[in-house]
Amino acid sequence: MRLLVTGGCGFIGTNFILMMREAHPDWNIVNLDLLTYAGNRLNLLPLEASSRTASGGDYSFAHGDIRDPEFVSALLEEHRIEAVVNFAAESHVDRSINDPAPFVSTNVQGAQNLLERARRHGVERFVQVSTDEVYGTLGPEGRFSESTPLAPNSPYSASKAGADLMVRAYVETYGLDAVITRCSNNYGPYQFPEKLIPLMFLKALRDEPLPVYGDGRNVRDWIFVDDHCRGVELALLKGRAGQAYNFGGNAELPNIELVKTLLDLLDKPHSLITFVKDRPGHDRRYAMDYGLASRELGFEPRVSFSQGLTQTIEWYRDNAAWLDQVQSGAYRDFMDQWYGERK
Ligand code: NAD
Ligand code: TYD
């Protein structure tokens, strides 16, 4: 397959490309990434260095913007792309609260541009990587299914829902063969240290206060990134055009429990936990019914939360240089401002 992956230098995109290279060494993979503060080309440098596989597959990196029509068209043409998986996005809820504009620009307009280029160039399959957050929030009971109405609460989730609706419009109007995946909270290697698990890991190692929002009782369903990547692969290969598929990890946890577990694994005291001002519009609970993906695609999460968390901690311990290197000035400026306001 000749596959365009966008956002492949981010957390999930990196893991997806590494997994696809192993699983399908005959694929030609082009990674289009803008290298924002969250993108790190070094993640996949070994693939650039030995791009050709013995099975005739290839990997190449293209520095560019999913919002750029000419750039995307040229790439689709040059590599005769058959399928697109769109991971590229502004992905952090807190940043979207600070400044929604880049989220609309990349997540909605960027997705629309990719869809349009895909349509014009006869791309055979398009996978839009979306999120459970498009469904909004749950009370103590129930789970999101694919028929749950979209009710996003943050500028981030609203922009992802906007893209989902645009995908639907391209399927209905132009007959584009596109599917949507909606996954719960990912964790694992290469996650940028603004998200809960790597941020708390970093703070704990430095014996700094761990900032838990509100009362810490907000619940997330955690999935190891490899399980999400397998889900995206299944949607790419077997998904039904026009269908959205939920993926979840069967690991619902209140934030405070997760943070305590992490501290225990790191042998650090719970006294490092500091409750800070809540995130505005903070969704209370996410939980996923992934029965459809299970029945139609054969999706099941394989990695338990305790296995995945141990593996993740090991990776961050072994890759301290990676953690140092991704903390750019832009990262520090945002963190100082955001957490300064939460005291
Ligand atoms: P990330 O922030 O780690 O990576 C995003 C990548 O997109 C970066 O490499 C960045 O450089 C690139 N990018 C941003 N704007 C771009 C543009 N205009 N053109 C080209 N590249 C651009 O994000 P992630 O956590 O890996 O998430 C990937 C996708 O999965 C996103 O679409 C996100 O909404 C979705 N998702 C994430 C989670 C999660 O828990 N992290 C859960 C469900 C869905
Ligand atoms: P996050 O990793 O930002 O993912 P999302 O908001 O997409 O679910 O946050 C996960 C949960 O952790 C969420 O309920 C917010 C909470 N949280 C904190 O309590 N403190 C923090 O510093 C961060 C970043 C998140």
PDB file of N, CA, C and O in Angstrom, residues 268-291:
ATOM      1  N   LYS A 268       7.428   7.510  45.122  1.00  0.00           N
ATOM      2  CA  LYS A 268       7.392   8.925  45.523  1.00  0.00           C
ATOM      3  C   LYS A 268       6.168   9.154  46.420  1.00  0.00           C
ATOM      4  O   LYS A 268       5.149   8.472  46.270  1.00  0.00           O
ATOM      5  N   PRO A 269       6.225  10.129  47.331  1.00  0.00           N
ATOM      6  CA  PRO A 269       5.124  10.313  48.291  1.00  0.00           C
ATOM      7  C   PRO A 269       3.878  10.975  47.678  1.00  0.00           C
ATOM      8  O   PRO A 269       4.006  11.837  46.801  1.00  0.00           O
ATOM      9  N   HIS A 270       2.709  10.588  48.184  1.00  0.00           N
ATOM     10  CA  HIS A 270       1.451  11.196  47.728  1.00  0.00           C
ATOM     11  C   HIS A 270       1.387  12.686  48.089  1.00  0.00           C
ATOM     12  O   HIS A 270       0.598  13.428  47.524  1.00  0.00           O
ATOM     13  N   SER A 271       2.220  13.088  49.018  1.00  0.00           N
ATOM     14  CA  SER A 271       2.207  14.504  49.440  1.00  0.00           C
ATOM     15  C   SER A 271       2.635  15.436  48.305  1.00  0.00           C
ATOM     16  O   SER A 271       2.452  16.647  48.392  1.00  0.00           O
ATOM     17  N   LEU A 272       3.164  14.871  47.231  1.00  0.00           N
ATOM     18  CA  LEU A 272       3.512  15.727  46.066  1.00  0.00           C
ATOM     19  C   LEU A 272       2.257  16.207  45.333  1.00  0.00           C
ATOM     20  O   LEU A 272       2.300  17.159  44.563  1.00  0.00           O
ATOM     21  N   ILE A 273       1.125  15.526  45.555  1.00  0.00           N
ATOM     22  CA  ILE A 273      -0.121  15.896  44.861  1.00  0.00           C
ATOM     23  C   ILE A 273      -0.613  17.262  45.353  1.00  0.00           C
ATOM     24  O   ILE A 273      -0.693  17.498  46.562  1.00  0.00           O
ATOM     25  N   THR A 274      -0.921  18.143  44.394  1.00  0.00           N
ATOM     26  CA  THR A 274      -1.487  19.461  44.744  1.00  0.00           C
ATOM     27  C   THR A 274      -2.760  19.645  43.929  1.00  0.00           C
ATOM     28  O   THR A 274      -2.720  19.533  42.694  1.00  0.00           O
ATOM     29  N   PHE A 275      -3.854  19.919  44.581  1.00  0.00           N
ATOM     30  CA  PHE A 275      -5.095  20.208  43.851  1.00  0.00           C
ATOM     31  C   PHE A 275      -5.048  21.660  43.389  1.00  0.00           C
ATOM     32  O   PHE A 275      -4.759  22.556  44.189  1.00  0.00           O
ATOM     33  N   VAL A 276      -5.310  21.872  42.099  1.00  0.00           N
ATOM     34  CA  VAL A 276      -5.251  23.234  41.541  1.00  0.00           C
ATOM     35  C   VAL A 276      -6.603  23.579  40.912  1.00  0.00           C
ATOM     36  O   VAL A 276      -7.471  22.714  40.757  1.00  0.00           O
ATOM     37  N   LYS A 277      -6.734  24.849  40.539  1.00  0.00           N
ATOM     38  CA  LYS A 277      -7.981  25.340  39.946  1.00  0.00           C
ATOM     39  C   LYS A 277      -8.370  24.474  38.746  1.00  0.00           C
ATOM     40  O   LYS A 277      -7.528  24.148  37.907  1.00  0.00           O
ATOM     41  N   ASP A 278      -9.644  24.138  38.657  1.00  0.00           N
ATOM     42  CA  ASP A 278     -10.108  23.210  37.628  1.00  0.00           C
ATOM     43  C   ASP A 278      -9.965  23.809  36.225  1.00  0.00           C
ATOM     44  O   ASP A 278      -9.983  25.028  36.057  1.00  0.00           O
ATOM     45  N   ARG A 279      -9.867  22.909  35.257  1.00  0.00           N
ATOM     46  CA  ARG A 279      -9.922  23.301  33.841  1.00  0.00           C
ATOM     47  C   ARG A 279     -11.351  23.767  33.533  1.00  0.00           C
ATOM     48  O   ARG A 279     -12.304  23.046  33.878  1.00  0.00           O
ATOM     49  N   PRO A 280     -11.552  24.921  32.874  1.00  0.00           N
ATOM     50  CA  PRO A 280     -12.922  25.328  32.522  1.00  0.00           C
ATOM     51  C   PRO A 280     -13.558  24.304  31.574  1.00  0.00           C
ATOM     52  O   PRO A 280     -12.898  23.794  30.662  1.00  0.00           O
ATOM     53  N   GLY A 281     -14.837  24.005  31.805  1.00  0.00           N
ATOM     54  CA  GLY A 281     -15.550  23.063  30.925  1.00  0.00           C
ATOM     55  C   GLY A 281     -15.034  21.637  31.023  1.00  0.00           C
ATOM     56  O   GLY A 281     -15.209  20.842  30.089  1.00  0.00           O
ATOM     57  N   HIS A 282     -14.412  21.288  32.146  1.00  0.00           N
ATOM     58  CA  HIS A 282     -13.744  19.981  32.317  1.00  0.00           C
ATOM     59  C   HIS A 282     -14.750  18.825  32.249  1.00  0.00           C
ATOM     60  O   HIS A 282     -15.583  18.668  33.133  1.00  0.00           O
ATOM     61  N   ASP A 283     -14.664  18.000  31.214  1.00  0.00           N
ATOM     62  CA  ASP A 283     -15.566  16.846  31.084  1.00  0.00           C
ATOM     63  C   ASP A 283     -15.379  15.912  32.281  1.00  0.00           C
ATOM     64  O   ASP A 283     -14.242  15.571  32.643  1.00  0.00           O
ATOM     65  N   ARG A 284     -16.513  15.459  32.842  1.00  0.00           N
ATOM     66  CA  ARG A 284     -16.436  14.674  34.073  1.00  0.00           C
ATOM     67  C   ARG A 284     -15.984  13.231  33.818  1.00  0.00           C
ATOM     68  O   ARG A 284     -15.152  12.699  34.533  1.00  0.00           O
ATOM     69  N   ARG A 285     -16.598  12.624  32.824  1.00  0.00           N
ATOM     70  CA  ARG A 285     -16.280  11.190  32.640  1.00  0.00           C
ATOM     71  C   ARG A 285     -16.383  10.792  31.172  1.00  0.00           C
ATOM     72  O   ARG A 285     -17.311  11.226  30.472  1.00  0.00           O
ATOM     73  N   TYR A 286     -15.427   9.982  30.729  1.00  0.00           N
ATOM     74  CA  TYR A 286     -15.496   9.347  29.407  1.00  0.00           C
ATOM     75  C   TYR A 286     -15.486   7.833  29.608  1.00  0.00           C
ATOM     76  O   TYR A 286     -14.743   7.311  30.450  1.00  0.00           O
ATOM     77  N   ALA A 287     -16.296   7.117  28.827  1.00  0.00           N
ATOM     78  CA  ALA A 287     -16.268   5.649  28.842  1.00  0.00           C
ATOM     79  C   ALA A 287     -16.744   5.177  27.476  1.00  0.00           C
ATOM     80  O   ALA A 287     -17.663   5.764  26.904  1.00  0.00           O
ATOM     81  N   MET A 288     -16.120   4.128  26.975  1.00  0.00           N
ATOM     82  CA  MET A 288     -16.364   3.728  25.585  1.00  0.00           C
ATOM     83  C   MET A 288     -17.035   2.378  25.448  1.00  0.00           C
ATOM     84  O   MET A 288     -16.605   1.393  26.062  1.00  0.00           O
ATOM     85  N   ASP A 289     -18.077   2.336  24.625  1.00  0.00           N
ATOM     86  CA  ASP A 289     -18.635   1.075  24.141  1.00  0.00           C
ATOM     87  C   ASP A 289     -17.995   0.846  22.770  1.00  0.00           C
ATOM     88  O   ASP A 289     -18.310   1.559  21.813  1.00  0.00           O
ATOM     89  N   TYR A 290     -17.089  -0.132  22.697  1.00  0.00           N
ATOM     90  CA  TYR A 290     -16.421  -0.392  21.413  1.00  0.00           C
ATOM     91  C   TYR A 290     -16.911  -1.710  20.781  1.00  0.00           C
ATOM     92  O   TYR A 290     -16.203  -2.348  19.995  1.00  0.00           O
ATOM     93  N   GLY A 291     -18.160  -2.060  21.122  1.00  0.00           N
ATOM     94  CA  GLY A 291     -18.736  -3.309  20.607  1.00  0.00           C
ATOM     95  C   GLY A 291     -18.764  -3.382  19.084  1.00  0.00           C
ATOM     96  O   GLY A 291     -18.530  -4.440  18.499  1.00  0.00           O
TER      97      GLY A 291
END
